[in-house]
């Protein structure tokens, strides 16, 4: 009897871990905090509770449960929002958790000993070559740990991933693969024009970086025009929000904004003249998104000569989606690019369209399936 196969693609974004596993799409907040929690019965557990225990007994909160701890304790996590996290213990825990959830969601917990796992990790274009060997080393080999989710009992995960089955891909290339490939990773001739009729500028907007990658006509990446920009991402938007409320709520840092937007309809309170007053973070974010996008447009116009030489601009990522309408309005009104040439990635898989934040993960998944298409 042949082993069962599990194909997993992971996009370890600075805000959330996006995963596709055998066609199942999911995500969780990418926060990991080491804790000392031995008595699990002491907690009223919610569905978003995740606690990871390594083989030495060390415990880590993962996901929303960790994000709340960061906010409650006003913890400093600036180091986690840099590329250095790819070589951290927290990254290992986050990656293992993603793989464990992939196993669980596919009903394969009882088949771990005869499971062939194939893994593709999407990394920022500018640092993929630097961190790929480390990521492959972290992922390959035998892994054993426990994971508790919600009110379920602890589950033991013990699996092996062969080094030859671990791959990395540029997030930008993954976005292109997602748009130009079918579900099996084969080239979709109807969409190959992104590569064949370029040049194409890919804007990959994430939480910490705005990737700018130029793909020349024919599909080769022009590294001389490529950049991983850290001034026009969602972290910059959140920093502006934190700065705007600093006088009223100096305890709130940029990395807490995402959490606060998800709570109480994004309303936070502060004291004014001895009475409670409120700030609508969603309204403030809309203003700051417009401000950062305007700055991005000015930057692109200066860097790429008003985009005059590009046939297509492909926008992807959660931040890219937030900027897309303003970008399209500006460049279409200027007569430079219409909606058929300045496009937002679709995130299509199995005839279903997913939010654009999954576009890179879906592209990485299609790329992984393409590598092994002859064996399926």
mmCIF file of C-alpha atoms in Angstrom:
data_model
loop_
_atom_site.group_PDB
_atom_site.id
_atom_site.type_symbol
_atom_site.label_atom_id
_atom_site.label_comp_id
_atom_site.label_asym_id
_atom_site.label_seq_id
_atom_site.Cartn_x
_atom_site.Cartn_y
_atom_site.Cartn_z
ATOM 1 C CA UNK A 1 0.000 0.000 0.000
ATOM 2 C CA UNK A 2 1.457 3.353 -1.039
ATOM 3 C CA UNK A 3 1.931 6.205 1.402
ATOM 4 C CA UNK A 4 -0.598 9.005 1.573
ATOM 5 C CA UNK A 5 0.540 12.327 0.113
ATOM 6 C CA UNK A 6 0.108 15.746 1.710
ATOM 7 C CA UNK A 7 1.015 18.827 -0.322
ATOM 8 C CA UNK A 8 1.408 21.938 1.832
ATOM 9 C CA UNK A 9 2.151 25.515 0.785
ATOM 10 C CA UNK A 10 2.845 28.143 3.426
ATOM 11 C CA UNK A 11 3.061 31.923 3.199
ATOM 12 C CA UNK A 12 4.534 33.021 6.562
ATOM 13 C CA UNK A 13 3.389 36.626 6.408
ATOM 14 C CA UNK A 14 4.293 39.099 9.115
ATOM 15 C CA UNK A 15 0.632 39.299 10.135
ATOM 16 C CA UNK A 16 -0.748 35.834 9.469
ATOM 17 C CA UNK A 17 0.323 32.364 8.392
ATOM 18 C CA UNK A 18 -1.559 31.416 5.223
ATOM 19 C CA UNK A 19 -1.705 27.726 4.318
ATOM 20 C CA UNK A 20 -3.029 25.511 1.524
ATOM 21 C CA UNK A 21 -2.950 21.775 2.220
ATOM 22 C CA UNK A 22 -4.326 19.306 -0.329
ATOM 23 C CA UNK A 23 -6.660 22.054 -1.506
ATOM 24 C CA UNK A 24 -7.830 23.123 1.971
ATOM 25 C CA UNK A 25 -7.201 26.850 2.560
ATOM 26 C CA UNK A 26 -6.818 28.395 6.021
ATOM 27 C CA UNK A 27 -4.852 30.905 8.063
ATOM 28 C CA UNK A 28 -4.039 31.878 11.641
ATOM 29 C CA UNK A 29 -2.409 34.950 13.216
ATOM 30 C CA UNK A 30 1.359 34.517 13.069
ATOM 31 C CA UNK A 31 2.244 35.279 16.655
ATOM 32 C CA UNK A 32 4.251 32.926 18.872
ATOM 33 C CA UNK A 33 5.051 33.609 22.523
ATOM 34 C CA UNK A 34 6.984 31.257 24.795
ATOM 35 C CA UNK A 35 5.124 30.718 28.080
ATOM 36 C CA UNK A 36 5.141 28.410 31.091
ATOM 37 C CA UNK A 37 1.704 26.835 31.010
ATOM 38 C CA UNK A 38 1.631 23.334 32.445
ATOM 39 C CA UNK A 39 -1.884 23.044 33.888
ATOM 40 C CA UNK A 40 -4.103 23.107 30.841
ATOM 41 C CA UNK A 41 -7.271 22.512 32.880
ATOM 42 C CA UNK A 42 -6.930 25.951 34.457
ATOM 43 C CA UNK A 43 -8.208 27.643 31.306
ATOM 44 C CA UNK A 44 -11.646 28.256 29.856
ATOM 45 C CA UNK A 45 -10.599 27.400 26.348
ATOM 46 C CA UNK A 46 -11.879 29.109 23.209
ATOM 47 C CA UNK A 47 -11.804 27.839 19.667
ATOM 48 C CA UNK A 48 -8.873 30.130 18.812
ATOM 49 C CA UNK A 49 -6.772 28.781 21.690
ATOM 50 C CA UNK A 50 -3.602 27.044 20.490
ATOM 51 C CA UNK A 51 -0.856 25.824 22.769
ATOM 52 C CA UNK A 52 2.247 24.115 21.410
ATOM 53 C CA UNK A 53 4.517 21.912 23.522
ATOM 54 C CA UNK A 54 7.910 20.889 22.166
ATOM 55 C CA UNK A 55 9.674 17.586 22.845
ATOM 56 C CA UNK A 56 11.510 19.121 25.811
ATOM 57 C CA UNK A 57 8.309 20.286 27.509
ATOM 58 C CA UNK A 58 8.588 23.956 26.549
ATOM 59 C CA UNK A 59 5.234 25.605 25.811
ATOM 60 C CA UNK A 60 4.266 28.350 23.363
ATOM 61 C CA UNK A 61 1.059 30.236 22.760
ATOM 62 C CA UNK A 62 0.317 30.406 19.048
ATOM 63 C CA UNK A 63 -2.013 32.528 16.923
ATOM 64 C CA UNK A 64 -4.699 34.788 18.350
ATOM 65 C CA UNK A 65 -4.008 33.431 21.834
ATOM 66 C CA UNK A 66 -0.409 34.675 21.569
ATOM 67 C CA UNK A 67 -1.462 37.977 20.007
ATOM 68 C CA UNK A 68 -3.674 38.740 22.996
ATOM 69 C CA UNK A 69 -0.780 38.067 25.369
ATOM 70 C CA UNK A 70 1.431 40.471 23.422
ATOM 71 C CA UNK A 71 -1.192 43.191 23.725
ATOM 72 C CA UNK A 72 -2.152 42.502 27.337
ATOM 73 C CA UNK A 73 1.455 42.583 28.479
ATOM 74 C CA UNK A 74 2.393 45.449 26.135
ATOM 75 C CA UNK A 75 5.257 43.214 25.025
ATOM 76 C CA UNK A 76 7.943 44.481 22.692
ATOM 77 C CA UNK A 77 7.922 42.340 19.543
ATOM 78 C CA UNK A 78 9.730 44.568 17.055
ATOM 79 C CA UNK A 79 12.336 41.868 16.373
ATOM 80 C CA UNK A 80 9.582 39.516 15.198
ATOM 81 C CA UNK A 81 8.664 41.973 12.434
ATOM 82 C CA UNK A 82 12.001 41.648 10.666
ATOM 83 C CA UNK A 83 13.456 39.052 8.330
ATOM 84 C CA UNK A 84 15.541 37.743 11.255
ATOM 85 C CA UNK A 85 12.512 35.836 12.473
ATOM 86 C CA UNK A 86 13.097 33.253 9.748
ATOM 87 C CA UNK A 87 15.956 31.895 11.849
ATOM 88 C CA UNK A 88 14.085 32.077 15.173
ATOM 89 C CA UNK A 89 12.602 29.432 17.439
ATOM 90 C CA UNK A 90 9.255 31.179 17.044
ATOM 91 C CA UNK A 91 9.345 30.594 13.296
ATOM 92 C CA UNK A 92 9.980 26.883 13.856
ATOM 93 C CA UNK A 93 6.978 26.690 16.173
ATOM 94 C CA UNK A 94 4.773 28.598 13.728
ATOM 95 C CA UNK A 95 5.799 26.404 10.794
ATOM 96 C CA UNK A 96 5.278 23.183 12.779
ATOM 97 C CA UNK A 97 1.853 24.430 13.860
ATOM 98 C CA UNK A 98 0.892 25.112 10.240
ATOM 99 C CA UNK A 99 1.944 21.588 9.231
ATOM 100 C CA UNK A 100 0.120 20.048 12.203
ATOM 101 C CA UNK A 101 -3.096 21.883 11.324
ATOM 102 C CA UNK A 102 -2.683 20.764 7.708
ATOM 103 C CA UNK A 103 -2.447 17.148 8.881
ATOM 104 C CA UNK A 104 -5.455 17.553 11.173
ATOM 105 C CA UNK A 105 -7.701 19.350 8.683
ATOM 106 C CA UNK A 106 -7.052 16.595 6.138
ATOM 107 C CA UNK A 107 -7.940 13.874 8.631
ATOM 108 C CA UNK A 108 -4.453 12.381 8.562
ATOM 109 C CA UNK A 109 -3.534 12.372 12.265
ATOM 110 C CA UNK A 110 -3.671 8.562 12.325
ATOM 111 C CA UNK A 111 -1.552 8.258 9.160
ATOM 112 C CA UNK A 112 1.509 10.277 10.151
ATOM 113 C CA UNK A 113 3.898 7.321 10.062
ATOM 114 C CA UNK A 114 3.126 6.588 6.402
ATOM 115 C CA UNK A 115 2.637 10.160 5.233
ATOM 116 C CA UNK A 116 4.696 11.693 2.442
ATOM 117 C CA UNK A 117 4.742 15.448 3.074
ATOM 118 C CA UNK A 118 5.735 17.911 0.353
ATOM 119 C CA UNK A 119 6.279 21.486 1.499
ATOM 120 C CA UNK A 120 6.641 24.802 -0.314
ATOM 121 C CA UNK A 121 7.418 27.935 1.725
ATOM 122 C CA UNK A 122 6.955 31.340 0.069
ATOM 123 C CA UNK A 123 9.540 33.911 1.184
ATOM 124 C CA UNK A 124 10.071 37.603 0.378
ATOM 125 C CA UNK A 125 11.757 37.873 -3.002
ATOM 126 C CA UNK A 126 14.716 39.878 -1.745
ATOM 127 C CA UNK A 127 15.738 37.410 0.977
ATOM 128 C CA UNK A 128 14.681 34.026 -0.352
ATOM 129 C CA UNK A 129 18.182 32.927 -1.312
ATOM 130 C CA UNK A 130 19.543 34.070 2.063
ATOM 131 C CA UNK A 131 17.068 32.159 4.211
ATOM 132 C CA UNK A 132 16.122 29.202 2.002
ATOM 133 C CA UNK A 133 18.828 26.876 3.420
ATOM 134 C CA UNK A 134 17.739 27.691 6.982
ATOM 135 C CA UNK A 135 14.053 27.133 6.209
ATOM 136 C CA UNK A 136 14.773 23.823 4.522
ATOM 137 C CA UNK A 137 16.871 22.758 7.510
ATOM 138 C CA UNK A 138 14.096 23.687 9.952
ATOM 139 C CA UNK A 139 11.433 21.845 7.986
ATOM 140 C CA UNK A 140 13.291 18.674 7.057
ATOM 141 C CA UNK A 141 13.704 15.704 9.393
ATOM 142 C CA UNK A 142 11.653 14.128 12.170
ATOM 143 C CA UNK A 143 9.389 16.374 14.232
ATOM 144 C CA UNK A 144 7.604 15.498 17.462
ATOM 145 C CA UNK A 145 5.451 17.853 19.537
ATOM 146 C CA UNK A 146 1.997 18.313 21.038
ATOM 147 C CA UNK A 147 -0.642 20.795 19.985
ATOM 148 C CA UNK A 148 -3.877 21.683 21.700
ATOM 149 C CA UNK A 149 -6.575 23.580 19.818
ATOM 150 C CA UNK A 150 -9.689 24.961 21.461
ATOM 151 C CA UNK A 151 -11.357 22.527 23.824
ATOM 152 C CA UNK A 152 -9.893 19.462 22.136
ATOM 153 C CA UNK A 153 -7.411 17.208 23.885
ATOM 154 C CA UNK A 154 -3.687 17.458 23.266
ATOM 155 C CA UNK A 155 -2.703 15.798 20.012
ATOM 156 C CA UNK A 156 0.707 14.271 19.470
ATOM 157 C CA UNK A 157 2.298 14.991 16.113
ATOM 158 C CA UNK A 158 5.206 12.910 14.902
ATOM 159 C CA UNK A 159 6.043 13.112 11.224
ATOM 160 C CA UNK A 160 9.030 13.138 8.931
ATOM 161 C CA UNK A 161 9.709 15.392 5.964
ATOM 162 C CA UNK A 162 12.443 14.433 3.531
ATOM 163 C CA UNK A 163 14.814 17.270 2.663
ATOM 164 C CA UNK A 164 14.247 16.613 -1.044
ATOM 165 C CA UNK A 165 10.551 17.365 -0.516
ATOM 166 C CA UNK A 166 11.064 20.867 0.916
ATOM 167 C CA UNK A 167 11.102 23.857 -1.420
ATOM 168 C CA UNK A 168 11.069 27.634 -1.218
ATOM 169 C CA UNK A 169 9.747 30.145 -3.710
ATOM 170 C CA UNK A 170 9.792 33.902 -4.050
ATOM 171 C CA UNK A 171 6.454 35.329 -2.919
ATOM 172 C CA UNK A 172 6.396 37.399 -6.084
ATOM 173 C CA UNK A 173 6.990 34.415 -8.325
ATOM 174 C CA UNK A 174 4.310 32.550 -6.375
ATOM 175 C CA UNK A 175 1.839 35.347 -7.128
ATOM 176 C CA UNK A 176 2.645 35.020 -10.841
ATOM 177 C CA UNK A 177 2.307 31.227 -10.681
ATOM 178 C CA UNK A 178 -1.097 31.644 -9.099
ATOM 179 C CA UNK A 179 -2.285 33.788 -12.012
ATOM 180 C CA UNK A 180 -0.673 31.820 -14.855
ATOM 181 C CA UNK A 181 -1.187 28.191 -13.718
ATOM 182 C CA UNK A 182 -4.100 25.815 -13.372
ATOM 183 C CA UNK A 183 -4.789 23.844 -10.192
ATOM 184 C CA UNK A 184 -2.264 21.174 -11.164
ATOM 185 C CA UNK A 185 0.507 23.705 -11.712
ATOM 186 C CA UNK A 186 0.378 23.590 -15.498
ATOM 187 C CA UNK A 187 0.672 26.821 -17.489
ATOM 188 C CA UNK A 188 -2.679 28.383 -18.352
ATOM 189 C CA UNK A 189 -2.118 29.633 -21.885
ATOM 190 C CA UNK A 190 -4.943 32.165 -21.564
ATOM 191 C CA UNK A 191 -3.054 33.975 -18.777
ATOM 192 C CA UNK A 192 0.530 33.518 -19.856
ATOM 193 C CA UNK A 193 0.555 37.056 -21.253
ATOM 194 C CA UNK A 194 1.777 38.354 -17.876
ATOM 195 C CA UNK A 195 5.094 36.735 -18.715
ATOM 196 C CA UNK A 196 5.146 36.651 -22.512
ATOM 197 C CA UNK A 197 3.944 40.182 -23.232
ATOM 198 C CA UNK A 198 5.572 42.180 -20.439
ATOM 199 C CA UNK A 199 7.366 43.878 -18.947
ATOM 200 C CA UNK A 200 5.228 43.389 -15.845
ATOM 201 C CA UNK A 201 5.624 45.076 -12.470
ATOM 202 C CA UNK A 202 4.476 42.927 -9.562
ATOM 203 C CA UNK A 203 3.529 44.793 -6.388
ATOM 204 C CA UNK A 204 3.367 42.386 -3.463
ATOM 205 C CA UNK A 205 1.947 44.321 -0.524
ATOM 206 C CA UNK A 206 2.299 42.578 2.810
ATOM 207 C CA UNK A 207 2.340 43.633 6.423
ATOM 208 C CA UNK A 208 6.015 44.600 6.650
ATOM 209 C CA UNK A 209 7.178 44.911 3.039
ATOM 210 C CA UNK A 210 5.990 46.127 -0.340
ATOM 211 C CA UNK A 211 7.763 43.899 -2.810
ATOM 212 C CA UNK A 212 8.450 45.485 -6.199
ATOM 213 C CA UNK A 213 9.595 42.989 -8.798
ATOM 214 C CA UNK A 214 10.035 43.647 -12.508
ATOM 215 C CA UNK A 215 9.420 40.682 -14.801
ATOM 216 C CA UNK A 216 10.853 41.270 -18.250
ATOM 217 C CA UNK A 217 9.155 40.162 -21.446
ATOM 218 C CA UNK A 218 9.632 36.398 -21.561
ATOM 219 C CA UNK A 219 9.432 35.849 -17.816
ATOM 220 C CA UNK A 220 12.884 36.636 -16.398
ATOM 221 C CA UNK A 221 13.171 38.758 -13.252
ATOM 222 C CA UNK A 222 15.149 41.981 -13.599
ATOM 223 C CA UNK A 223 16.920 42.032 -10.232
ATOM 224 C CA UNK A 224 18.400 45.481 -10.867
ATOM 225 C CA UNK A 225 14.897 46.978 -10.701
ATOM 226 C CA UNK A 226 13.623 44.847 -7.845
ATOM 227 C CA UNK A 227 13.148 46.096 -4.300
ATOM 228 C CA UNK A 228 11.743 44.982 -0.947
ATOM 229 C CA UNK A 229 10.417 48.322 0.287
ATOM 230 C CA UNK A 230 9.629 48.808 3.979
ATOM 231 C CA UNK A 231 8.075 52.284 3.758
ATOM 232 C CA UNK A 232 4.742 51.478 2.086
ATOM 233 C CA UNK A 233 3.373 48.394 3.845
ATOM 234 C CA UNK A 234 0.564 47.888 6.351
ATOM 235 C CA UNK A 235 2.979 48.240 9.253
ATOM 236 C CA UNK A 236 3.582 51.809 8.058
ATOM 237 C CA UNK A 237 -0.163 52.427 8.026
ATOM 238 C CA UNK A 238 -0.440 51.062 11.553
ATOM 239 C CA UNK A 239 2.514 53.150 12.706
ATOM 240 C CA UNK A 240 0.736 56.272 11.467
ATOM 241 C CA UNK A 241 -2.371 55.196 13.367
ATOM 242 C CA UNK A 242 -0.329 54.642 16.533
ATOM 243 C CA UNK A 243 1.294 58.063 16.077
ATOM 244 C CA UNK A 244 -2.098 59.713 15.591
ATOM 245 C CA UNK A 245 -3.474 58.361 18.876
ATOM 246 C CA UNK A 246 -0.233 58.608 20.839
ATOM 247 C CA UNK A 247 -1.335 61.605 22.884
ATOM 248 C CA UNK A 248 -4.506 59.805 23.941
ATOM 249 C CA UNK A 249 -3.271 56.182 24.090
ATOM 250 C CA UNK A 250 0.539 56.096 24.376
ATOM 251 C CA UNK A 251 0.356 52.437 25.406
ATOM 252 C CA UNK A 252 -0.723 51.276 21.940
ATOM 253 C CA UNK A 253 2.061 50.363 19.511
ATOM 254 C CA UNK A 254 1.771 49.621 15.800
ATOM 255 C CA UNK A 255 1.849 45.849 16.262
ATOM 256 C CA UNK A 256 -1.293 46.007 18.454
ATOM 257 C CA UNK A 257 -3.432 47.752 15.826
ATOM 258 C CA UNK A 258 -4.442 44.570 13.944
ATOM 259 C CA UNK A 259 -5.586 42.979 17.184
ATOM 260 C CA UNK A 260 -7.548 46.067 18.227
ATOM 261 C CA UNK A 261 -9.239 46.327 14.837
ATOM 262 C CA UNK A 262 -10.598 42.807 15.376
ATOM 263 C CA UNK A 263 -12.061 43.650 18.802
ATOM 264 C CA UNK A 264 -15.086 45.764 19.763
ATOM 265 C CA UNK A 265 -15.693 46.903 16.166
ATOM 266 C CA UNK A 266 -12.320 48.651 16.169
ATOM 267 C CA UNK A 267 -13.399 51.151 18.815
ATOM 268 C CA UNK A 268 -10.912 52.110 21.538
ATOM 269 C CA UNK A 269 -11.542 54.424 24.456
ATOM 270 C CA UNK A 270 -9.551 57.118 26.200
ATOM 271 C CA UNK A 271 -10.164 59.716 28.919
ATOM 272 C CA UNK A 272 -10.955 63.309 27.948
ATOM 273 C CA UNK A 273 -11.804 65.901 30.619
ATOM 274 C CA UNK A 274 -12.587 63.170 33.094
ATOM 275 C CA UNK A 275 -14.954 61.297 30.764
ATOM 276 C CA UNK A 276 -14.556 58.319 28.450
ATOM 277 C CA UNK A 277 -14.313 59.150 24.736
ATOM 278 C CA UNK A 278 -13.921 56.868 21.705
ATOM 279 C CA UNK A 279 -11.737 56.549 18.618
ATOM 280 C CA UNK A 280 -12.842 54.574 15.546
ATOM 281 C CA UNK A 281 -9.701 52.780 14.359
ATOM 282 C CA UNK A 282 -11.372 51.643 11.124
ATOM 283 C CA UNK A 283 -12.056 55.227 10.115
ATOM 284 C CA UNK A 284 -8.533 56.220 11.056
ATOM 285 C CA UNK A 285 -7.118 53.319 9.052
ATOM 286 C CA UNK A 286 -8.996 54.364 5.933
ATOM 287 C CA UNK A 287 -7.365 57.778 6.156
ATOM 288 C CA UNK A 288 -3.891 56.366 6.744
ATOM 289 C CA UNK A 289 -4.213 53.773 3.956
ATOM 290 C CA UNK A 290 -4.944 56.646 1.559
ATOM 291 C CA UNK A 291 -1.957 58.580 2.895
ATOM 292 C CA UNK A 292 0.512 55.701 2.533
ATOM 293 C CA UNK A 293 -0.851 54.749 -0.905
ATOM 294 C CA UNK A 294 -0.403 58.326 -2.108
ATOM 295 C CA UNK A 295 3.197 58.151 -0.938
ATOM 296 C CA UNK A 296 3.595 54.816 -2.735
ATOM 297 C CA UNK A 297 2.320 56.297 -6.005
ATOM 298 C CA UNK A 298 4.849 59.119 -5.773
ATOM 299 C CA UNK A 299 7.593 56.600 -5.040
ATOM 300 C CA UNK A 300 6.631 54.374 -7.980
ATOM 301 C CA UNK A 301 6.444 57.327 -10.358
ATOM 302 C CA UNK A 302 9.940 58.453 -9.390
ATOM 303 C CA UNK A 303 11.452 54.974 -9.381
ATOM 304 C CA UNK A 304 9.818 53.635 -12.543
ATOM 305 C CA UNK A 305 9.284 56.798 -14.628
ATOM 306 C CA UNK A 306 5.513 57.003 -14.075
ATOM 307 C CA UNK A 307 5.181 53.314 -15.044
ATOM 308 C CA UNK A 308 5.415 54.351 -18.693
ATOM 309 C CA UNK A 309 7.390 51.278 -19.751
ATOM 310 C CA UNK A 310 5.202 48.599 -18.139
ATOM 311 C CA UNK A 311 2.580 46.700 -20.083
ATOM 312 C CA UNK A 312 1.050 45.214 -16.940
ATOM 313 C CA UNK A 313 1.045 45.840 -13.200
ATOM 314 C CA UNK A 314 -0.016 42.881 -11.069
ATOM 315 C CA UNK A 315 -1.043 43.752 -7.507
ATOM 316 C CA UNK A 316 -1.149 41.081 -4.810
ATOM 317 C CA UNK A 317 -1.102 40.658 -1.039
ATOM 318 C CA UNK A 318 -3.441 42.012 1.624
ATOM 319 C CA UNK A 319 -1.899 45.490 1.580
ATOM 320 C CA UNK A 320 -1.929 45.460 -2.208
ATOM 321 C CA UNK A 321 -5.668 44.784 -2.072
ATOM 322 C CA UNK A 322 -6.148 47.702 0.322
ATOM 323 C CA UNK A 323 -4.287 50.002 -2.098
ATOM 324 C CA UNK A 324 -5.676 48.635 -5.358
ATOM 325 C CA UNK A 325 -8.681 50.905 -5.947
ATOM 326 C CA UNK A 326 -6.655 54.060 -5.313
ATOM 327 C CA UNK A 327 -3.860 52.812 -7.580
ATOM 328 C CA UNK A 328 -6.309 51.962 -10.362
ATOM 329 C CA UNK A 329 -8.174 55.263 -10.033
ATOM 330 C CA UNK A 330 -4.928 57.215 -10.249
ATOM 331 C CA UNK A 331 -3.270 55.403 -13.144
ATOM 332 C CA UNK A 332 -6.447 54.986 -15.196
ATOM 333 C CA UNK A 333 -7.333 58.672 -14.845
ATOM 334 C CA UNK A 334 -3.792 59.488 -15.995
ATOM 335 C CA UNK A 335 -4.318 57.351 -19.098
ATOM 336 C CA UNK A 336 -1.475 55.024 -18.120
ATOM 337 C CA UNK A 337 -3.081 51.715 -17.125
ATOM 338 C CA UNK A 338 -6.689 50.524 -17.218
ATOM 339 C CA UNK A 339 -8.244 47.621 -15.317
ATOM 340 C CA UNK A 340 -7.085 45.136 -17.977
ATOM 341 C CA UNK A 341 -3.476 46.147 -17.430
ATOM 342 C CA UNK A 342 -3.414 47.035 -13.731
ATOM 343 C CA UNK A 343 -4.881 43.939 -12.101
ATOM 344 C CA UNK A 344 -5.458 42.468 -8.675
ATOM 345 C CA UNK A 345 -4.623 38.784 -8.249
ATOM 346 C CA UNK A 346 -7.653 36.522 -8.002
ATOM 347 C CA UNK A 347 -6.625 33.666 -5.686
ATOM 348 C CA UNK A 348 -8.501 30.982 -7.646
ATOM 349 C CA UNK A 349 -8.295 27.325 -6.604
ATOM 350 C CA UNK A 350 -10.673 24.472 -7.400
ATOM 351 C CA UNK A 351 -13.084 26.898 -9.088
ATOM 352 C CA UNK A 352 -13.368 28.987 -5.937
ATOM 353 C CA UNK A 353 -12.076 32.523 -5.477
ATOM 354 C CA UNK A 354 -10.361 33.242 -2.171
ATOM 355 C CA UNK A 355 -9.450 36.630 -0.669
ATOM 356 C CA UNK A 356 -6.382 38.169 -2.285
ATOM 357 C CA UNK A 357 -4.331 37.592 0.869
ATOM 358 C CA UNK A 358 -4.245 33.899 -0.117
ATOM 359 C CA UNK A 359 -3.023 34.558 -3.667
ATOM 360 C CA UNK A 360 0.639 33.927 -2.849
ATOM 361 C CA UNK A 361 -0.094 30.737 -0.906
ATOM 362 C CA UNK A 362 -2.311 29.435 -3.682
ATOM 363 C CA UNK A 363 0.384 30.239 -6.238
ATOM 364 C CA UNK A 364 2.985 28.432 -4.142
ATOM 365 C CA UNK A 365 0.629 25.459 -3.860
ATOM 366 C CA UNK A 366 0.123 25.339 -7.615
ATOM 367 C CA UNK A 367 3.884 25.543 -8.071
ATOM 368 C CA UNK A 368 4.399 22.652 -5.675
ATOM 369 C CA UNK A 369 1.783 20.560 -7.453
ATOM 370 C CA UNK A 370 3.475 21.387 -10.742
ATOM 371 C CA UNK A 371 6.809 20.020 -9.503
ATOM 372 C CA UNK A 372 5.176 16.657 -8.755
ATOM 373 C CA UNK A 373 2.509 16.667 -11.469
ATOM 374 C CA UNK A 374 3.999 13.578 -13.079
ATOM 375 C CA UNK A 375 3.510 11.584 -9.869
ATOM 376 C CA UNK A 376 -0.140 12.509 -9.317
#
